[in-house]
mmCIF file of C-alpha atoms in Angstrom:
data_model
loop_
_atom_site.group_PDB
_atom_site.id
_atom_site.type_symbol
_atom_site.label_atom_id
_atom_site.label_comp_id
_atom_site.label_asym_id
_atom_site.label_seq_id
_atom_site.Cartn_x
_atom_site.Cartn_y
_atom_site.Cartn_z
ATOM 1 C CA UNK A 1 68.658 106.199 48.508
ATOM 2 C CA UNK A 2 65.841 105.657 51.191
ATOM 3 C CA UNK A 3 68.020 103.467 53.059
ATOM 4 C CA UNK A 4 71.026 105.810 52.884
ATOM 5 C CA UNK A 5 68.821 108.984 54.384
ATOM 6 C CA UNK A 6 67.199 106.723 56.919
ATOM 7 C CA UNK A 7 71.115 105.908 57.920
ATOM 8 C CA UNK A 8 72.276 109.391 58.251
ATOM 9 C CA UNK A 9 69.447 110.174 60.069
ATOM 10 C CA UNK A 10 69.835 107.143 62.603
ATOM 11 C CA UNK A 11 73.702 108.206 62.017
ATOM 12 C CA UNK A 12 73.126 112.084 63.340
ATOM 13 C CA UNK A 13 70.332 110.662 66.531
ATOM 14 C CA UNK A 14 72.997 109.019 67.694
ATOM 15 C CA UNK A 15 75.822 111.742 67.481
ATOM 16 C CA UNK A 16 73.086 114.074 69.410
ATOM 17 C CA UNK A 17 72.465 111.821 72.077
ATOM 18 C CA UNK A 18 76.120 110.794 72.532
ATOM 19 C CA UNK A 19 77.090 114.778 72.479
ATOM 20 C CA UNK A 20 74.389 115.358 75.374
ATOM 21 C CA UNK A 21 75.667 112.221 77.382
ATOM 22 C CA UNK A 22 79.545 112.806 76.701
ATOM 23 C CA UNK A 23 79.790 116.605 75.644
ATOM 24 C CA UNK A 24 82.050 117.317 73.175
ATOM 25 C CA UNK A 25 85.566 116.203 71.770
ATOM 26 C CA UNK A 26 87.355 119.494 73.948
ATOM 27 C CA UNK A 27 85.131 118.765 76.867
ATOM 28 C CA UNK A 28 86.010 114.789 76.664
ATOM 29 C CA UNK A 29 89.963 115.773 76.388
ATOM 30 C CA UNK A 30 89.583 118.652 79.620
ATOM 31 C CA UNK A 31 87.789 115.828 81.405
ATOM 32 C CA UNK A 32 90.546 113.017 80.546
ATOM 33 C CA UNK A 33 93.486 115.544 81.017
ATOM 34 C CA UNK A 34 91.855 116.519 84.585
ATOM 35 C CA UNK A 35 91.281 112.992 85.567
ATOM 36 C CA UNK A 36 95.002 112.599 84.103
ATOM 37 C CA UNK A 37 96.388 115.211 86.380
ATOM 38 C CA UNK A 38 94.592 113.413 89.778
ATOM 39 C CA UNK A 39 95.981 109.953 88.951
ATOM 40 C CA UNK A 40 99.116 111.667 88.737
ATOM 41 C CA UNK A 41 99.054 113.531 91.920
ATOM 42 C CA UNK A 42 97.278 110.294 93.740
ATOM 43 C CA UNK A 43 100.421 108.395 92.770
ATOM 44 C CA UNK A 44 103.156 110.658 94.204
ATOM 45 C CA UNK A 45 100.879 111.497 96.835
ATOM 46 C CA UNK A 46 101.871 107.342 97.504
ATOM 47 C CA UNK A 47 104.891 107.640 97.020
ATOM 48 C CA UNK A 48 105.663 110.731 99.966
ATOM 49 C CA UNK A 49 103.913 109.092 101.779
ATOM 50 C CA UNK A 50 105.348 106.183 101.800
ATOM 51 C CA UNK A 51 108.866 108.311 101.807
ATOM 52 C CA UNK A 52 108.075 109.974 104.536
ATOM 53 C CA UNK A 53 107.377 106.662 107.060
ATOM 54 C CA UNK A 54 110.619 105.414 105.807
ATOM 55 C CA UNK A 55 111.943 108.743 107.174
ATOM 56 C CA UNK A 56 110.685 108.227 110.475
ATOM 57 C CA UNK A 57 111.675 104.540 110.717
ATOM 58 C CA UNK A 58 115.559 106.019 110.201
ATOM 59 C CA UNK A 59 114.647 109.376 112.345
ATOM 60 C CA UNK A 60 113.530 106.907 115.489
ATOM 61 C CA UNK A 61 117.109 104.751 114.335
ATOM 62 C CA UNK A 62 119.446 107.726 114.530
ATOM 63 C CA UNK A 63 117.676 108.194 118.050
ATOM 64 C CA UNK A 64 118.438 104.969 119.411
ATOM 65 C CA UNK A 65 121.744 104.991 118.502
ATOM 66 C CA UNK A 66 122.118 108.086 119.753
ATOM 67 C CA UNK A 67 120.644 107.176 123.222
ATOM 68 C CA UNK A 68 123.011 104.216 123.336
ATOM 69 C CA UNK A 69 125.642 106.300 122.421
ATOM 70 C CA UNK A 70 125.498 108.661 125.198
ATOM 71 C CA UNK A 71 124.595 105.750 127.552
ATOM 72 C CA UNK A 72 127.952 104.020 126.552
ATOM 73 C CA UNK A 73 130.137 106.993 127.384
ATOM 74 C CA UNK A 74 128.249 107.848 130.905
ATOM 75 C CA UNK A 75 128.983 103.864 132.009
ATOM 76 C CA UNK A 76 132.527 104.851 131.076
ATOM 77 C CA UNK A 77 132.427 108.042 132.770
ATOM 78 C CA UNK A 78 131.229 106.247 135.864
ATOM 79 C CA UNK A 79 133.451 103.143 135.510
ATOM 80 C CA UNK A 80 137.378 106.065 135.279
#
């Protein structure tokens, strides 16, 4: 029975010590849900980002053609 008590008692140390280091089971799930939430956001934030520089690659595109377009119909303007 010593043995058993001496157990417990290392048993219940430990739970103390990990509640002060880790808090408890609501405070470890808020924590992971939080951290959750930011590896979340820190994805998608990739994702616009990368998005949005594949919208300006197309945005400077549609400008170029544009410019050649209206080049193409002054030289014809020019040439009548």
């Amino acid at each position: 029975m010593e043995g058993l008590s001496r157990r417990q008692g290392i048993f219940d140390k430990l739970g103390t010590i990990l509640r002060q280091d880790l808090g408890s089971l609501e405070e470890i799930k808020l924590r992971q849900e939080s951290l959750q939430k930011r590896n979340d956001r820190d994805i998608h934030q990739g994702e616009v980002a990368q998005l949005e520089a594949e919208l300006q690659i197309l945005q400077r595109r549609i400008a170029e053609v544009s410019d050649s377009s209206l080049l193409a119909s002054e030289e014809k303007e020019h040439v009548n």
